[in-house]
Amino acid sequence: MLWEALGSVLIGLAVSYGALRWLPARLGQFRSRPLALSTGPASALFGALLAHSVLGAGHTLAVLAVALGVAVALVSLLLRPGSRARRSATA
């Protein structure tokens, strides 16, 4: 369980750092840099805990895959929507 927790935190850091580095044009669209860097590890750790409690011991790769999915999903929620012109419903 310790290695799963450590691996999930590292996965979360990689996801959040990668999102900030890979999307430099959208850097202004992230709510805040520290929030993005802390959401990745926290969400990956939560995903790993959830997967470990459901799957049990011995499923390390599946637990880390779930941690990756949860981290990507929650970091992507921090993106603000683009500033496109909206169409009205009457048009």
Short mmCIF file of N, CA and C in Angstrom, two decimals:
data_model
loop_
_atom_site.label_atom_id
_atom_site.label_comp_id
_atom_site.label_asym_id
_atom_site.label_seq_id
_atom_site.Cartn_x
_atom_site.Cartn_y
_atom_site.Cartn_z
N MET A 1 0.82 -1.20 0.00
CA MET A 1 0.00 0.00 0.00
C MET A 1 0.86 1.25 0.00
N LEU A 2 2.01 1.18 0.63
CA LEU A 2 2.89 2.34 0.68
C LEU A 2 3.40 2.70 -0.72
N TRP A 3 3.76 1.69 -1.49
CA TRP A 3 4.26 1.96 -2.84
C TRP A 3 3.16 2.48 -3.76
N GLU A 4 1.95 1.98 -3.55
CA GLU A 4 0.82 2.49 -4.33
C GLU A 4 0.56 3.96 -4.00
N ALA A 5 0.64 4.31 -2.73
CA ALA A 5 0.42 5.69 -2.32
C ALA A 5 1.51 6.61 -2.87
N LEU A 6 2.75 6.18 -2.75
CA LEU A 6 3.86 6.98 -3.27
C LEU A 6 3.78 7.10 -4.79
N GLY A 7 3.47 6.00 -5.45
CA GLY A 7 3.35 6.03 -6.91
C GLY A 7 2.21 6.91 -7.37
N SER A 8 1.09 6.87 -6.65
CA SER A 8 -0.04 7.71 -7.05
C SER A 8 0.25 9.19 -6.84
N VAL A 9 0.95 9.54 -5.78
CA VAL A 9 1.32 10.94 -5.57
C VAL A 9 2.27 11.40 -6.67
N LEU A 10 3.21 10.58 -7.06
CA LEU A 10 4.12 10.94 -8.15
C LEU A 10 3.37 11.06 -9.48
N ILE A 11 2.40 10.18 -9.71
CA ILE A 11 1.58 10.27 -10.91
C ILE A 11 0.79 11.58 -10.92
N GLY A 12 0.22 11.93 -9.77
CA GLY A 12 -0.53 13.17 -9.66
C GLY A 12 0.32 14.40 -9.89
N LEU A 13 1.54 14.39 -9.35
CA LEU A 13 2.45 15.51 -9.60
C LEU A 13 2.82 15.60 -11.08
N ALA A 14 3.05 14.46 -11.70
CA ALA A 14 3.39 14.46 -13.12
C ALA A 14 2.22 14.96 -13.97
N VAL A 15 1.00 14.57 -13.60
CA VAL A 15 -0.17 15.02 -14.36
C VAL A 15 -0.36 16.52 -14.22
N SER A 16 -0.28 17.03 -13.00
CA SER A 16 -0.51 18.46 -12.81
C SER A 16 0.63 19.30 -13.40
N TYR A 17 1.86 18.86 -13.23
CA TYR A 17 2.98 19.59 -13.82
C TYR A 17 2.93 19.52 -15.34
N GLY A 18 2.58 18.36 -15.85
CA GLY A 18 2.46 18.21 -17.30
C GLY A 18 1.36 19.07 -17.88
N ALA A 19 0.24 19.19 -17.17
CA ALA A 19 -0.84 20.04 -17.65
C ALA A 19 -0.42 21.51 -17.68
N LEU A 20 0.32 21.93 -16.69
CA LEU A 20 0.78 23.33 -16.66
C LEU A 20 1.85 23.59 -17.71
N ARG A 21 2.69 22.61 -17.99
CA ARG A 21 3.76 22.79 -18.98
C ARG A 21 3.28 22.57 -20.40
N TRP A 22 2.33 21.63 -20.59
CA TRP A 22 1.89 21.27 -21.92
C TRP A 22 0.89 22.27 -22.48
N LEU A 23 0.19 22.96 -21.62
CA LEU A 23 -0.81 23.93 -22.05
C LEU A 23 -0.40 25.34 -21.63
N PRO A 24 0.74 25.85 -22.13
CA PRO A 24 1.17 27.18 -21.68
C PRO A 24 0.23 28.29 -22.16
N ALA A 25 -0.45 28.09 -23.27
CA ALA A 25 -1.38 29.11 -23.74
C ALA A 25 -2.60 29.18 -22.83
N ARG A 26 -2.91 28.07 -22.18
CA ARG A 26 -4.05 28.05 -21.27
C ARG A 26 -3.65 28.29 -19.83
N LEU A 27 -2.40 28.68 -19.59
CA LEU A 27 -1.94 28.88 -18.22
C LEU A 27 -2.77 29.94 -17.52
N GLY A 28 -3.19 30.94 -18.26
CA GLY A 28 -4.05 31.94 -17.66
C GLY A 28 -5.44 31.43 -17.40
N GLN A 29 -5.79 30.30 -18.01
CA GLN A 29 -7.11 29.74 -17.81
C GLN A 29 -7.17 28.81 -16.60
N PHE A 30 -6.03 28.42 -16.05
CA PHE A 30 -6.06 27.67 -14.81
C PHE A 30 -6.39 28.64 -13.69
N ARG A 31 -7.15 28.19 -12.73
CA ARG A 31 -7.57 29.07 -11.65
C ARG A 31 -6.36 29.58 -10.87
N SER A 32 -5.46 28.73 -10.50
CA SER A 32 -4.20 29.14 -9.89
C SER A 32 -3.20 27.99 -10.01
N ARG A 33 -1.95 28.35 -10.13
CA ARG A 33 -0.89 27.35 -10.30
C ARG A 33 -0.74 26.45 -9.06
N PRO A 34 -0.71 27.02 -7.84
CA PRO A 34 -0.59 26.13 -6.67
C PRO A 34 -1.79 25.19 -6.51
N LEU A 35 -2.97 25.67 -6.88
CA LEU A 35 -4.14 24.80 -6.79
C LEU A 35 -4.02 23.64 -7.77
N ALA A 36 -3.55 23.91 -8.96
CA ALA A 36 -3.37 22.84 -9.95
C ALA A 36 -2.30 21.85 -9.51
N LEU A 37 -1.21 22.37 -8.93
CA LEU A 37 -0.13 21.48 -8.49
C LEU A 37 -0.50 20.65 -7.26
N SER A 38 -1.45 21.11 -6.48
CA SER A 38 -1.85 20.32 -5.31
C SER A 38 -3.04 19.41 -5.60
N THR A 39 -3.84 19.76 -6.60
CA THR A 39 -5.00 18.93 -6.93
C THR A 39 -4.58 17.60 -7.54
N GLY A 40 -3.54 17.60 -8.34
CA GLY A 40 -3.07 16.37 -8.98
C GLY A 40 -2.71 15.28 -7.98
N PRO A 41 -1.77 15.54 -7.06
CA PRO A 41 -1.42 14.49 -6.10
C PRO A 41 -2.56 14.10 -5.16
N ALA A 42 -3.35 15.09 -4.73
CA ALA A 42 -4.45 14.78 -3.81
C ALA A 42 -5.50 13.91 -4.49
N SER A 43 -5.83 14.23 -5.71
CA SER A 43 -6.85 13.45 -6.41
C SER A 43 -6.33 12.06 -6.79
N ALA A 44 -5.06 11.96 -7.14
CA ALA A 44 -4.48 10.65 -7.45
C ALA A 44 -4.43 9.78 -6.21
N LEU A 45 -4.10 10.37 -5.08
CA LEU A 45 -4.07 9.61 -3.83
C LEU A 45 -5.47 9.15 -3.45
N PHE A 46 -6.46 10.01 -3.64
CA PHE A 46 -7.84 9.62 -3.38
C PHE A 46 -8.29 8.49 -4.31
N GLY A 47 -7.93 8.60 -5.59
CA GLY A 47 -8.27 7.55 -6.55
C GLY A 47 -7.61 6.22 -6.21
N ALA A 48 -6.36 6.28 -5.77
CA ALA A 48 -5.65 5.05 -5.39
C ALA A 48 -6.28 4.44 -4.14
N LEU A 49 -6.66 5.26 -3.18
CA LEU A 49 -7.30 4.75 -1.98
C LEU A 49 -8.64 4.10 -2.31
N LEU A 50 -9.39 4.75 -3.16
CA LEU A 50 -10.68 4.21 -3.57
C LEU A 50 -10.51 2.88 -4.32
N ALA A 51 -9.58 2.85 -5.27
CA ALA A 51 -9.36 1.63 -6.05
C ALA A 51 -8.81 0.50 -5.18
N HIS A 52 -7.94 0.84 -4.24
CA HIS A 52 -7.37 -0.19 -3.37
C HIS A 52 -8.44 -0.77 -2.45
N SER A 53 -9.36 0.07 -1.99
CA SER A 53 -10.41 -0.44 -1.12
C SER A 53 -11.41 -1.30 -1.90
N VAL A 54 -11.59 -1.02 -3.17
CA VAL A 54 -12.52 -1.83 -3.98
C VAL A 54 -11.85 -3.10 -4.47
N LEU A 55 -10.64 -3.00 -4.99
CA LEU A 55 -9.97 -4.15 -5.60
C LEU A 55 -9.23 -5.03 -4.61
N GLY A 56 -8.72 -4.44 -3.55
CA GLY A 56 -7.93 -5.21 -2.58
C GLY A 56 -6.46 -5.20 -2.94
N ALA A 57 -5.70 -5.93 -2.18
CA ALA A 57 -4.26 -5.98 -2.37
C ALA A 57 -3.91 -6.83 -3.60
N GLY A 58 -2.75 -6.53 -4.18
CA GLY A 58 -2.27 -7.32 -5.30
C GLY A 58 -2.65 -6.80 -6.67
N HIS A 59 -3.29 -5.67 -6.74
CA HIS A 59 -3.69 -5.09 -8.03
C HIS A 59 -3.04 -3.71 -8.19
N THR A 60 -1.74 -3.68 -8.09
CA THR A 60 -1.02 -2.41 -8.08
C THR A 60 -1.19 -1.64 -9.37
N LEU A 61 -1.07 -2.30 -10.51
CA LEU A 61 -1.18 -1.59 -11.79
C LEU A 61 -2.58 -1.03 -12.01
N ALA A 62 -3.59 -1.77 -11.61
CA ALA A 62 -4.96 -1.28 -11.74
C ALA A 62 -5.20 -0.08 -10.82
N VAL A 63 -4.66 -0.14 -9.62
CA VAL A 63 -4.80 0.96 -8.68
C VAL A 63 -4.13 2.21 -9.22
N LEU A 64 -2.95 2.07 -9.79
CA LEU A 64 -2.24 3.22 -10.35
C LEU A 64 -2.95 3.76 -11.59
N ALA A 65 -3.57 2.88 -12.36
CA ALA A 65 -4.33 3.33 -13.53
C ALA A 65 -5.55 4.14 -13.11
N VAL A 66 -6.23 3.70 -12.06
CA VAL A 66 -7.37 4.47 -11.55
C VAL A 66 -6.90 5.80 -10.99
N ALA A 67 -5.76 5.80 -10.30
CA ALA A 67 -5.20 7.04 -9.76
C ALA A 67 -4.90 8.02 -10.89
N LEU A 68 -4.36 7.52 -11.98
CA LEU A 68 -4.08 8.37 -13.14
C LEU A 68 -5.36 8.95 -13.71
N GLY A 69 -6.37 8.13 -13.86
CA GLY A 69 -7.64 8.60 -14.41
C GLY A 69 -8.31 9.65 -13.55
N VAL A 70 -8.31 9.45 -12.24
CA VAL A 70 -8.93 10.42 -11.34
C VAL A 70 -8.14 11.73 -11.35
N ALA A 71 -6.81 11.64 -11.37
CA ALA A 71 -5.99 12.85 -11.39
C ALA A 71 -6.21 13.65 -12.67
N VAL A 72 -6.26 12.99 -13.80
CA VAL A 72 -6.49 13.68 -15.07
C VAL A 72 -7.87 14.32 -15.08
N ALA A 73 -8.86 13.61 -14.58
CA ALA A 73 -10.22 14.15 -14.58
C ALA A 73 -10.34 15.38 -13.69
N LEU A 74 -9.76 15.34 -12.51
CA LEU A 74 -9.93 16.47 -11.61
C LEU A 74 -9.05 17.66 -11.98
N VAL A 75 -7.87 17.41 -12.53
CA VAL A 75 -7.06 18.54 -12.99
C VAL A 75 -7.71 19.21 -14.20
N SER A 76 -8.36 18.43 -15.03
CA SER A 76 -9.03 19.02 -16.19
C SER A 76 -10.22 19.88 -15.78
N LEU A 77 -10.79 19.61 -14.62
CA LEU A 77 -11.90 20.44 -14.14
C LEU A 77 -11.45 21.83 -13.71
N LEU A 78 -10.15 22.01 -13.51
CA LEU A 78 -9.64 23.32 -13.10
C LEU A 78 -9.51 24.29 -14.26
N LEU A 79 -9.61 23.79 -15.48
CA LEU A 79 -9.52 24.68 -16.65
C LEU A 79 -10.78 25.53 -16.74
N ARG A 80 -10.59 26.79 -16.98
CA ARG A 80 -11.72 27.66 -17.21
C ARG A 80 -12.15 27.52 -18.66
N PRO A 81 -13.43 27.66 -18.93
CA PRO A 81 -13.88 27.58 -20.33
C PRO A 81 -13.32 28.74 -21.14
N GLY A 82 -13.14 28.52 -22.42
CA GLY A 82 -12.62 29.56 -23.31
C GLY A 82 -13.56 30.74 -23.40
N SER A 83 -13.02 31.85 -23.82
CA SER A 83 -13.83 33.07 -23.91
C SER A 83 -14.38 33.21 -25.32
N ARG A 84 -15.18 32.25 -25.73
CA ARG A 84 -15.82 32.30 -27.04
C ARG A 84 -17.13 33.05 -26.92
N ALA A 85 -17.55 33.61 -28.01
CA ALA A 85 -18.83 34.30 -28.03
C ALA A 85 -19.93 33.25 -27.97
N ARG A 86 -20.87 33.45 -27.07
CA ARG A 86 -21.96 32.51 -26.93
C ARG A 86 -23.12 32.90 -27.84
N ARG A 87 -23.79 31.89 -28.32
CA ARG A 87 -24.98 32.14 -29.13
C ARG A 87 -26.18 32.17 -28.20
N SER A 88 -27.07 33.03 -28.48
CA SER A 88 -28.27 33.05 -27.65
C SER A 88 -29.22 31.96 -28.13
N ALA A 89 -30.14 31.58 -27.29
CA ALA A 89 -31.08 30.53 -27.62
C ALA A 89 -32.10 30.97 -28.67
N THR A 90 -32.29 32.26 -28.82
CA THR A 90 -33.28 32.76 -29.78
C THR A 90 -32.72 32.92 -31.18
N ALA A 91 -31.41 32.86 -31.32
CA ALA A 91 -30.82 33.08 -32.64
C ALA A 91 -30.93 31.89 -33.54
#
